[in-house]
Each structure stands twice: as structure tokens, then as C-alpha cells.
Short mmCIF file of C-alpha atoms in Angstrom, two decimals:
data_model
loop_
_atom_site.label_atom_id
_atom_site.label_comp_id
_atom_site.label_asym_id
_atom_site.label_seq_id
_atom_site.Cartn_x
_atom_site.Cartn_y
_atom_site.Cartn_z
CA MET D 865 22.44 4.66 -78.48
CA GLY D 866 24.82 1.82 -77.70
CA TRP D 867 22.65 0.47 -74.91
CA LEU D 868 19.60 0.47 -77.19
CA GLN D 869 21.47 -1.63 -79.74
CA PHE D 870 22.63 -3.93 -76.94
CA TYR D 871 19.09 -4.64 -75.73
CA TYR D 872 17.78 -4.87 -79.28
CA ASP D 873 20.35 -7.56 -80.07
CA ARG D 874 19.49 -9.42 -76.89
CA LEU D 875 15.77 -9.31 -77.71
CA LEU D 876 16.43 -10.68 -81.19
CA GLN D 877 18.46 -13.50 -79.69
CA ALA D 878 15.64 -14.20 -77.24
CA PHE D 879 13.08 -14.43 -80.05
CA TYR D 880 15.35 -16.70 -82.10
CA ALA D 881 15.86 -18.99 -79.11
CA LEU D 882 12.12 -19.19 -78.46
CA ARG D 883 11.45 -19.81 -82.15
CA ASP D 884 13.71 -22.84 -82.02
CA ASN D 885 11.55 -24.28 -79.20
CA ARG D 886 8.12 -23.38 -80.53
CA LEU D 887 5.98 -25.98 -78.76
CA ARG D 888 7.41 -25.38 -75.29
CA SER D 889 7.31 -21.63 -75.83
CA VAL D 890 3.67 -21.69 -76.95
CA LEU D 891 2.62 -23.81 -73.96
CA SER D 892 4.38 -21.46 -71.55
CA VAL D 893 2.84 -18.41 -73.24
CA LEU D 894 -0.63 -19.97 -72.97
CA GLY D 895 -0.10 -20.73 -69.28
CA ILE D 896 0.61 -17.06 -68.58
CA ALA D 897 -2.20 -15.93 -70.92
CA VAL D 898 -4.79 -17.94 -69.00
CA GLY D 899 -3.60 -16.49 -65.70
CA ILE D 900 -3.62 -12.91 -66.98
CA ALA D 901 -7.05 -13.40 -68.57
CA ALA D 902 -8.26 -14.58 -65.16
CA VAL D 903 -6.76 -11.47 -63.52
CA MET D 904 -8.55 -9.34 -66.12
CA ALA D 905 -11.84 -11.13 -65.54
CA VAL D 906 -11.59 -10.76 -61.76
CA GLY D 907 -10.79 -7.06 -62.07
CA ALA D 908 -13.58 -6.40 -64.55
CA VAL D 909 -16.19 -8.37 -62.59
CA SER D 910 -15.15 -6.71 -59.32
CA LYS D 911 -15.32 -3.24 -60.84
CA GLY D 912 -18.57 -3.94 -62.66
CA GLY D 913 -20.08 -5.59 -59.61
CA SER D 914 -19.22 -2.63 -57.39
CA TYR D 915 -20.69 -0.21 -59.92
CA LEU D 916 -23.84 -2.29 -60.19
CA VAL D 917 -24.28 -2.64 -56.43
CA PHE D 918 -23.77 1.01 -55.61
CA SER D 919 -25.87 2.28 -58.51
CA GLU D 920 -28.69 -0.06 -57.46
CA LEU D 921 -28.46 0.96 -53.82
CA GLU D 922 -28.58 4.62 -54.79
CA THR D 923 -32.03 4.07 -56.28
CA PHE D 924 -33.36 3.41 -52.76
CA GLY D 925 -31.85 6.45 -51.11
CA LEU D 926 -28.43 6.38 -49.52
CA ASN D 927 -29.73 8.19 -46.44
CA SER D 928 -32.39 5.56 -45.64
CA VAL D 929 -32.60 4.17 -42.10
CA TRP D 930 -34.70 1.27 -40.78
CA VAL D 931 -35.62 0.61 -37.15
CA TYR D 932 -37.31 -2.56 -35.92
CA ARG D 933 -37.62 -4.87 -32.94
CA ASP D 934 -34.63 -7.07 -32.16
CA ARG D 935 -36.18 -10.53 -32.04
CA ASN D 936 -32.90 -12.10 -30.92
CA ASP D 937 -32.97 -10.26 -27.61
CA LYS D 938 -32.05 -12.72 -24.82
CA ASP D 939 -31.83 -10.27 -21.91
CA PRO D 940 -33.24 -12.15 -18.86
CA ASN D 941 -34.02 -8.82 -17.14
CA ARG D 942 -36.35 -7.70 -19.96
CA ARG D 943 -40.01 -8.67 -19.84
CA VAL D 944 -40.03 -9.64 -23.50
CA ARG D 945 -43.48 -9.51 -25.06
CA LYS D 946 -44.81 -10.85 -28.32
CA GLY D 947 -45.54 -8.56 -31.22
CA SER D 948 -43.61 -6.15 -33.39
CA GLY D 949 -42.79 -3.77 -30.54
CA LEU D 950 -43.97 -0.82 -32.66
CA ASP D 951 -47.38 0.80 -32.99
CA ASN D 952 -49.12 4.03 -33.97
CA TYR D 953 -48.26 5.70 -30.69
CA ASP D 954 -44.58 5.13 -31.42
CA TYR D 955 -45.08 6.43 -34.96
CA TYR D 956 -46.69 9.71 -33.95
CA ALA D 957 -44.20 10.19 -31.11
CA MET D 958 -41.31 9.57 -33.51
CA LYS D 959 -42.80 11.96 -36.04
CA GLU D 960 -43.26 14.74 -33.51
CA ALA D 961 -40.28 14.60 -31.18
CA CYS D 962 -37.85 11.84 -32.05
CA CYS D 963 -34.75 12.96 -33.76
CA SER D 964 -33.02 16.08 -35.00
CA ALA D 965 -31.64 14.13 -37.97
CA LEU D 966 -35.08 12.89 -39.10
CA ASP D 967 -36.46 14.25 -42.37
CA LYS D 968 -39.35 11.87 -43.11
CA ILE D 969 -40.72 8.63 -41.69
CA THR D 970 -43.21 6.01 -42.85
CA PRO D 971 -44.62 3.02 -41.00
CA MET D 972 -44.29 -0.28 -42.86
CA VAL D 973 -47.16 -2.70 -42.28
CA PHE D 974 -47.35 -6.00 -44.15
CA ASN D 975 -48.09 -9.69 -43.83
CA ARG D 976 -45.48 -12.34 -44.56
CA ASP D 977 -47.52 -13.99 -47.29
CA ARG D 978 -48.43 -12.52 -50.64
CA SER D 979 -52.03 -11.67 -51.43
CA ILE D 980 -54.21 -12.72 -54.33
CA ILE D 981 -55.18 -9.67 -56.36
CA GLN D 982 -58.10 -9.87 -58.78
CA THR D 983 -59.85 -7.80 -61.44
CA GLY D 984 -62.41 -9.53 -63.61
CA ASN D 985 -60.98 -12.93 -64.51
CA ARG D 986 -57.32 -11.91 -64.18
CA TYR D 987 -55.18 -12.53 -61.10
CA SER D 988 -51.87 -11.43 -59.62
CA ASN D 989 -49.90 -12.63 -56.63
CA ALA D 990 -48.25 -9.61 -55.00
CA ARG D 991 -46.95 -8.27 -51.71
CA VAL D 992 -49.26 -5.67 -50.15
CA SER D 993 -47.68 -3.06 -47.87
CA GLY D 994 -49.27 -0.37 -45.75
CA VAL D 995 -47.46 2.97 -45.96
CA ASN D 996 -48.06 6.70 -45.61
CA SER D 997 -47.77 9.54 -48.12
CA ASP D 998 -44.03 10.01 -47.46
CA TYR D 999 -43.08 6.48 -48.46
CA LEU D 1000 -42.46 7.18 -52.14
CA GLU D 1001 -40.01 9.99 -51.41
CA ILE D 1002 -38.22 8.00 -48.71
CA ASN D 1003 -37.87 4.95 -50.95
CA ASN D 1004 -37.01 7.01 -54.03
CA ASP D 1005 -40.06 5.73 -55.92
CA HIS D 1006 -41.80 7.64 -58.69
CA ILE D 1007 -45.34 7.70 -60.05
CA ILE D 1008 -45.77 7.38 -63.83
CA HIS D 1009 -49.59 7.39 -63.88
CA GLY D 1010 -51.98 8.91 -61.36
CA ARG D 1011 -50.90 10.26 -57.99
CA ASN D 1012 -49.42 9.49 -54.61
CA PHE D 1013 -51.45 9.08 -51.42
CA ARG D 1014 -52.72 12.23 -49.76
CA ASN D 1015 -52.89 12.74 -46.02
CA LEU D 1016 -56.68 12.40 -46.18
CA ASP D 1017 -56.30 8.97 -47.81
CA ILE D 1018 -54.30 7.88 -44.78
CA LYS D 1019 -56.45 9.60 -42.18
CA ARG D 1020 -59.78 8.36 -43.57
CA ARG D 1021 -58.50 4.87 -44.44
CA ARG D 1022 -59.55 5.19 -48.06
CA ALA D 1023 -59.50 2.02 -50.13
CA SER D 1024 -56.94 3.36 -52.59
CA ALA D 1025 -53.91 1.59 -54.01
CA VAL D 1026 -50.66 2.42 -55.79
CA ILE D 1027 -49.50 -0.60 -57.78
CA GLY D 1028 -46.25 -1.76 -59.36
CA PRO D 1029 -45.70 -2.46 -63.08
CA THR D 1030 -45.72 -6.25 -62.63
CA VAL D 1031 -49.19 -6.05 -61.09
CA VAL D 1032 -50.31 -3.78 -63.94
CA GLU D 1033 -49.05 -6.31 -66.47
CA ASP D 1034 -50.76 -9.22 -64.70
CA LEU D 1035 -54.13 -7.53 -64.26
CA PHE D 1036 -54.46 -5.07 -67.13
CA GLY D 1037 -51.75 -5.81 -69.67
CA LYS D 1038 -48.29 -4.37 -70.10
CA GLY D 1039 -48.18 -0.61 -70.62
CA SER D 1040 -51.80 -0.08 -69.52
CA ASN D 1041 -52.96 2.87 -67.44
CA PRO D 1042 -55.32 1.40 -64.83
CA VAL D 1043 -55.78 4.60 -62.78
CA GLY D 1044 -59.41 4.82 -61.65
CA LYS D 1045 -60.06 1.11 -62.12
CA ASP D 1046 -60.94 -1.28 -59.31
CA ILE D 1047 -59.05 -4.30 -58.03
CA ARG D 1048 -59.82 -6.75 -55.26
CA ILE D 1049 -57.36 -7.57 -52.50
CA GLY D 1050 -58.90 -10.55 -50.80
CA ILE D 1051 -62.57 -9.62 -50.52
CA ARG D 1052 -62.01 -5.86 -50.38
CA ARG D 1053 -62.34 -3.56 -53.36
CA PHE D 1054 -59.67 -0.90 -53.97
CA THR D 1055 -59.40 1.89 -56.52
CA VAL D 1056 -56.07 2.27 -58.30
CA ILE D 1057 -54.86 5.85 -57.85
CA GLY D 1058 -51.27 5.48 -59.09
CA VAL D 1059 -48.76 3.30 -60.93
CA LEU D 1060 -45.11 3.04 -59.86
CA GLU D 1061 -42.23 3.53 -62.23
CA GLU D 1062 -40.42 0.28 -62.99
CA LYS D 1063 -37.32 -0.43 -60.93
CA SER D 1064 -34.43 -2.71 -61.74
CA ARG D 1065 -35.35 -6.37 -61.53
CA ASP D 1066 -31.97 -7.13 -60.01
CA PHE D 1067 -31.98 -8.85 -56.63
CA LEU D 1068 -30.84 -5.60 -55.02
CA ALA D 1069 -34.21 -4.11 -55.89
CA SER D 1070 -35.70 -6.25 -53.13
CA ILE D 1071 -34.15 -3.89 -50.58
CA GLY D 1072 -36.69 -1.30 -51.58
CA SER D 1073 -39.75 -3.40 -50.85
CA ALA D 1074 -41.08 -4.78 -47.62
CA GLY D 1075 -39.96 -8.28 -46.83
CA GLY D 1076 -37.38 -8.54 -49.57
CA GLN D 1077 -39.67 -9.01 -52.60
CA ASP D 1078 -39.57 -7.86 -56.20
CA ALA D 1079 -39.95 -4.07 -56.06
CA ASN D 1080 -42.16 -4.16 -59.19
CA ASN D 1081 -44.56 -6.78 -57.86
CA ARG D 1082 -46.10 -4.85 -55.00
CA ILE D 1083 -49.16 -2.90 -53.98
CA LEU D 1084 -49.18 0.02 -51.58
CA ILE D 1085 -52.24 0.96 -49.52
CA PRO D 1086 -52.76 3.35 -46.56
CA PHE D 1087 -51.17 1.81 -43.48
CA THR D 1088 -54.18 2.83 -41.39
CA LEU D 1089 -56.49 0.78 -43.61
CA PHE D 1090 -54.10 -2.18 -43.52
CA GLN D 1091 -54.15 -2.04 -39.71
CA GLN D 1092 -57.95 -1.94 -39.72
CA MET D 1093 -58.04 -4.99 -41.99
CA ASN D 1094 -55.60 -6.79 -39.65
CA GLY D 1095 -57.46 -5.70 -36.52
CA SER D 1096 -54.19 -4.48 -35.01
CA LYS D 1097 -52.27 -1.21 -34.74
CA ALA D 1098 -48.94 -3.06 -34.92
CA ILE D 1099 -46.24 -1.74 -37.25
CA ASN D 1100 -43.55 -4.06 -38.63
CA PHE D 1101 -40.82 -1.42 -38.85
CA PHE D 1102 -40.16 2.24 -39.57
CA HIS D 1103 -38.45 3.33 -42.77
CA MET D 1104 -36.88 6.76 -42.29
CA LYS D 1105 -35.01 9.31 -44.34
CA ALA D 1106 -32.20 11.28 -42.74
CA ARG D 1107 -31.78 14.96 -43.52
CA SER D 1108 -28.48 14.15 -45.19
CA LEU D 1109 -26.26 11.17 -45.91
CA GLU D 1110 -23.86 12.32 -43.20
CA GLU D 1111 -26.67 12.21 -40.61
CA ALA D 1112 -27.88 8.68 -41.42
CA ASP D 1113 -25.84 7.05 -38.65
CA LEU D 1114 -26.90 9.78 -36.21
CA LEU D 1115 -30.56 9.18 -37.07
CA ALA D 1116 -30.13 5.45 -36.49
CA GLU D 1117 -28.69 6.11 -33.03
CA GLN D 1118 -31.35 8.69 -32.15
CA ALA D 1119 -34.27 6.51 -33.30
CA LYS D 1120 -33.00 3.47 -31.45
CA ALA D 1121 -32.41 5.45 -28.26
CA PHE D 1122 -35.83 7.12 -28.50
CA LEU D 1123 -37.70 3.83 -28.82
CA GLN D 1124 -35.58 2.21 -26.15
CA ARG D 1125 -36.54 4.96 -23.72
CA ARG D 1126 -40.23 4.50 -24.56
CA ASN D 1127 -40.45 0.71 -24.59
CA GLY D 1128 -37.16 -0.51 -23.19
CA LYS D 1129 -38.70 -2.61 -20.43
CA ASN D 1130 -40.37 -4.87 -22.97
CA TYR D 1131 -38.43 -4.60 -26.21
CA LYS D 1132 -34.99 -4.08 -27.64
CA TYR D 1133 -34.53 -2.39 -31.02
CA LYS D 1134 -32.12 -2.60 -33.93
CA THR D 1135 -31.38 -0.29 -36.82
CA ASP D 1136 -30.00 -0.64 -40.32
CA THR D 1137 -28.71 2.03 -42.64
CA MET D 1138 -27.95 1.88 -46.33
CA ALA D 1139 -24.30 1.72 -45.28
CA THR D 1140 -25.17 -1.67 -43.71
CA TYR D 1141 -26.25 -3.03 -47.09
CA ILE D 1142 -23.33 -1.40 -48.86
CA GLY D 1143 -20.95 -3.01 -46.37
CA THR D 1144 -22.60 -6.41 -46.82
CA ALA D 1145 -22.46 -6.13 -50.60
CA ASP D 1146 -18.85 -4.98 -50.43
CA ARG D 1147 -17.89 -7.99 -48.30
CA ILE D 1148 -19.62 -10.36 -50.73
CA LEU D 1149 -17.87 -8.77 -53.70
CA SER D 1150 -14.54 -8.87 -51.87
CA GLY D 1151 -15.04 -12.57 -51.16
CA VAL D 1152 -15.85 -13.29 -54.80
CA ALA D 1153 -12.83 -11.24 -55.90
CA LEU D 1154 -10.60 -13.11 -53.43
CA ILE D 1155 -11.69 -16.46 -54.86
CA GLY D 1156 -10.98 -15.16 -58.33
CA VAL D 1157 -7.57 -13.84 -57.30
CA ILE D 1158 -6.67 -17.21 -55.77
CA ALA D 1159 -7.71 -19.01 -58.97
CA ALA D 1160 -5.77 -16.52 -61.10
CA SER D 1161 -2.74 -16.84 -58.82
CA ILE D 1162 -2.75 -20.62 -59.17
CA SER D 1163 -2.92 -20.28 -62.94
CA LEU D 1164 -0.06 -17.75 -62.95
CA PHE D 1165 1.96 -19.99 -60.63
CA VAL D 1166 1.53 -22.91 -63.02
CA GLY D 1167 2.47 -20.64 -65.91
CA GLY D 1168 5.53 -19.49 -63.99
CA LEU D 1169 6.57 -23.09 -63.39
CA GLY D 1170 6.22 -23.67 -67.11
CA ILE D 1171 8.56 -20.77 -67.85
CA MET D 1172 11.04 -22.00 -65.26
CA ASN D 1173 10.94 -25.47 -66.77
CA ILE D 1174 11.48 -24.30 -70.34
CA MET D 1175 14.29 -21.98 -69.28
CA SER D 1176 16.01 -24.75 -67.28
CA THR D 1177 15.75 -27.07 -70.27
CA SER D 1178 17.04 -24.31 -72.52
CA VAL D 1179 20.07 -23.80 -70.28
CA LEU D 1180 20.92 -27.51 -70.46
CA GLU D 1181 20.48 -27.65 -74.23
CA ARG D 1182 22.57 -24.52 -74.77
CA THR D 1183 25.36 -25.26 -72.31
CA ARG D 1184 28.01 -25.43 -75.03
CA GLU D 1185 26.68 -22.19 -76.54
CA ILE D 1186 26.97 -20.52 -73.13
CA GLY D 1187 30.52 -21.82 -72.75
CA LEU D 1188 31.48 -20.55 -76.21
CA ARG D 1189 30.02 -17.10 -75.57
CA LYS D 1190 31.82 -16.82 -72.25
CA ALA D 1191 35.05 -18.01 -73.86
CA ILE D 1192 34.95 -15.15 -76.39
CA GLY D 1193 34.25 -12.51 -73.76
CA ALA D 1194 30.60 -12.59 -72.66
CA SER D 1195 30.23 -11.64 -69.01
CA GLN D 1196 27.99 -13.23 -66.38
CA ALA D 1197 25.71 -10.19 -66.67
CA ASP D 1198 25.40 -10.74 -70.45
CA ILE D 1199 24.34 -14.37 -70.00
CA LEU D 1200 22.02 -13.50 -67.11
CA MET D 1201 20.37 -10.76 -69.14
CA GLN D 1202 19.98 -13.02 -72.18
CA PHE D 1203 18.03 -15.71 -70.34
CA LEU D 1204 16.04 -13.21 -68.28
CA LEU D 1205 14.96 -11.47 -71.48
CA GLU D 1206 13.80 -14.79 -72.91
CA ALA D 1207 11.67 -15.40 -69.81
CA ILE D 1208 10.31 -11.85 -69.92
CA VAL D 1209 9.46 -12.20 -73.62
CA ILE D 1210 7.45 -15.36 -72.89
CA SER D 1211 5.59 -13.80 -69.98
CA THR D 1212 4.96 -10.51 -71.80
CA LEU D 1213 3.59 -12.30 -74.86
CA GLY D 1214 1.40 -14.33 -72.53
CA GLY D 1215 0.33 -11.12 -70.80
CA ILE D 1216 -0.64 -9.43 -74.07
CA ILE D 1217 -2.60 -12.47 -75.26
CA GLY D 1218 -4.22 -12.72 -71.82
CA LEU D 1219 -5.20 -9.04 -72.00
CA ILE D 1220 -6.82 -9.58 -75.38
CA LEU D 1221 -8.67 -12.69 -74.16
CA GLY D 1222 -9.74 -11.08 -70.89
CA ALA D 1223 -10.86 -7.84 -72.53
CA SER D 1224 -12.78 -9.72 -75.22
CA ALA D 1225 -14.52 -11.92 -72.65
CA SER D 1226 -15.38 -8.86 -70.52
CA ILE D 1227 -16.83 -6.98 -73.49
CA VAL D 1228 -18.91 -10.00 -74.56
CA LEU D 1229 -20.24 -10.47 -71.02
CA ALA D 1230 -20.97 -6.76 -70.71
CA THR D 1231 -22.93 -6.90 -73.98
CA LEU D 1232 -24.90 -9.99 -72.92
CA THR D 1233 -25.65 -8.92 -69.34
CA GLY D 1234 -25.70 -5.14 -69.60
CA PHE D 1235 -23.25 -4.93 -66.69
CA PRO D 1236 -20.33 -2.48 -66.94
CA LEU D 1237 -17.53 -5.08 -67.10
CA THR D 1238 -15.12 -3.25 -69.41
CA PRO D 1239 -11.59 -3.48 -67.94
CA THR D 1240 -10.12 -0.23 -66.67
CA PRO D 1241 -6.62 1.11 -67.50
CA LEU D 1242 -5.57 0.27 -63.93
CA VAL D 1243 -6.55 -3.39 -64.35
CA ILE D 1244 -4.72 -3.55 -67.69
CA THR D 1245 -1.59 -2.00 -66.18
CA ILE D 1246 -1.65 -4.36 -63.20
CA ALA D 1247 -2.07 -7.38 -65.51
CA LEU D 1248 0.95 -6.38 -67.63
CA VAL D 1249 3.12 -5.64 -64.60
CA VAL D 1250 2.15 -8.98 -63.04
CA SER D 1251 3.06 -10.84 -66.23
CA ILE D 1252 6.51 -9.20 -66.33
CA ILE D 1253 7.09 -9.94 -62.64
CA VAL D 1254 6.16 -13.59 -63.21
CA GLY D 1255 8.65 -13.72 -66.08
CA VAL D 1256 11.48 -12.25 -64.02
CA ALA D 1257 10.72 -14.44 -60.99
CA SER D 1258 10.43 -17.62 -63.08
CA GLY D 1259 13.46 -16.99 -65.25
CA PHE D 1260 15.86 -15.74 -62.61
CA LEU D 1261 17.11 -19.08 -61.23
CA PRO D 1262 17.75 -20.69 -64.65
CA ALA D 1263 19.37 -17.45 -65.86
CA ARG D 1264 21.54 -17.27 -62.75
CA ARG D 1265 22.59 -20.89 -63.18
CA ALA D 1266 23.48 -20.24 -66.82
CA SER D 1267 25.51 -17.13 -65.96
CA ARG D 1268 27.60 -19.07 -63.41
CA LEU D 1269 28.64 -21.88 -65.74
CA HIS D 1270 32.43 -22.18 -66.11
CA PRO D 1271 33.32 -21.77 -69.81
CA VAL D 1272 35.71 -24.77 -69.90
CA GLU D 1273 33.23 -27.13 -68.23
CA ALA D 1274 30.43 -25.80 -70.43
CA LEU D 1275 32.43 -26.47 -73.61
CA ARG D 1276 33.09 -30.05 -72.45
CA TYR D 1277 29.36 -30.66 -71.85
CA GLU D 1278 27.85 -33.33 -74.13
#
């Protein structure tokens, strides 16, 4: 128990010394607190951001694969032609004999501009996409009113439409069930056969809709009818579903190779998988986290300089005290430990206050935004360890200088 009493006495002395220099101690504590709060915020935002990204991406199917024409192809040996490089012949060939890893496939046909949708005297401005009956399953969409397309709807080019909740709100009022009612897309009349379940309005939701638009502000029609309206059998891209997540990359390779064999003289193709978007999102989050870490590191560095400054000043002011203690038997280790403990007390207090500030800010932001930003035990542990390390690193040189003072010279110091 002797060593416990020893450290207890040293801690008391450290607190007394800091109490005698309240202003400097408080400023140093605040410097560390700000840095630790920043560490907490970075950790919470990074964790919450990752959770948000991956949960959003999951709503569009982790085994999704897209294949499309590479419009950046500069191969001088290729007789590059205009157009999408994909048509119905490619679609049916892909569907019948493309890839062992393929589960389902839908053509995606759309125009770059939104369309004006009308019913009565109400209007909506939405993206119209041509798809087949497998699209909803591939894109992990769900119907809340009505039904999905049937194969006959696609084959016979029926003027039927599945619409998103934003379109429903614009044309019929929020919460309405417009199944069976007519809408106009341009000059053509369509019958609403289904309403899509609302998806997150987060920017990630745009992945699930053609052309990167709000996934709730869209209208789906048979791709065959869309082609007839366009006067072209061109397809913008194929959206596919692999048999399993593990086969997504294999499907991407197989689809690209299949199309390259069919049309390689004229076109080059590219593929994306959900892993592509996950990787992009992860790089963005890592970049944001890095910026936050740099900012937090600067704050901690400034806080560490503050501790070093106050400890150096304390050594000068207490030179005679150090000399007296060494004269009556205190060892270099005793003096070193005393000043190190003072630095650790400052940094630990700053760490605790920073944890409280960071956790409070994270909880408030989580409440306001709905994002899961609550700090994890790992982040809390790292923040505390970092604060202690800063204290040791900042206090070591002043403590070492104090421990090496000669007692006679220290007692003569004025």
C-alpha cells in the first residue's frame, strides 16, 4: 500500500500546485479540451458517416452491377460510332446467354431532361425511365399501392406507369392512392398501376435512379414503350443483379467481356459495381476524417505547447522549492514524477472535459440530423489515451529540467 500512498501524495501536491496557478491551468486545460472534443467529433462523424453511407447503399442492393458504353474510349484502331452502344439485341442476348453470375437484368432507357407530368391542372417535373418487370427487385424498390409491371405490359408496350411518392404528392396530394388514375407525360396518356415506397431523400438515394436524380421523384414506364416514343431501340445502360454479393465482380467481368465480343469493333464498355460506390464513399469519408484529424492535431499541439509553457514557468517559480526538497532527500525520480503528474493532471482534466463537450455535441447533432453520431467506446478510449500521451510528452522536458537542478544552485535562485 506504500506505493498507493506515494502516488496519492504526489497527486495532491499536483492539484495544490495547479490550484495556485488557476488561470494558466484553466487555459491549458481548455486547450486540451478543445483538441479532444475535436477528436471526438471526428470519430463520431466518421463512424456515423460510414454507417449512413453503407446503410443507404444497402437499400439499392449490394450485388448490383451496371454496364455501359465507355465514352472516353480513344483507341485509334476502333471504329467508334455514335450512340449508346447498347440495344435490344444486346439485351436479349445478355438475358439468354451472357453470364453464369447473372440473376436478373433490366435495360435502363431515359432522356437527360426531366419531363412535365400533368393531371388536370396539377403538374410535376420528374425523371421518366424505361425499365422491365425485374427492375424493382434489382433496385430493391417496393410497391405500396397497386402492382409492378407484368411481362405483357412490356411486350405490348402498354401505357402504364409506376410513380414515386414525390410525383404522387405533386399530382394527387400527399398520401393519396392514385392507382387507376391517368396522367399525361408530354402528350401521351398513361394509367398509374403502382406507387413506389418512399426512399431516403439523402443524396445517396440518387444512385438508385437513372441519371442521378431523387429516387422519389421518378416515373417508371415499359422500356419498349419508351423506345417507341423515342423512335430508337437504344438502351442507355444495363442494371444487373448478381446471384450473390461474392459474384458481383465476376458478373461485371463477364458482362463486359460478353459485350466486347459482340460489339468490340465499334464500342468499348465499362462496368460499375456497388463496391465502386462504396469505395468512392469510403475515400470521401476518409478525406473528411483526415482533415478533421489534422485540425484536431493542431489543436492538441497548441494545447500541448500550453502545458509545456505552464510547466516551464512552474519550474522557474518553484526552483527554490525544488532545491529544498532535494536538500532534504528527494530524488531526481521524485521531482520528475511530481512535475509529470502535474502535466498529466492538466491533460487528463482537459481530456475529460473534451469528452463531455464532444459527446454532448455529437448527441445534439444526432438528435437534430437523425444521423448515428454517438461516440463509441473505442473513440472515447482513444481520446483519453491521446490526452494522457499529450500530457506526458508536453511535461517531460520541464520535469526533466526540474529533476536535474542542483540543490545548492536551486536554493540560491532568486
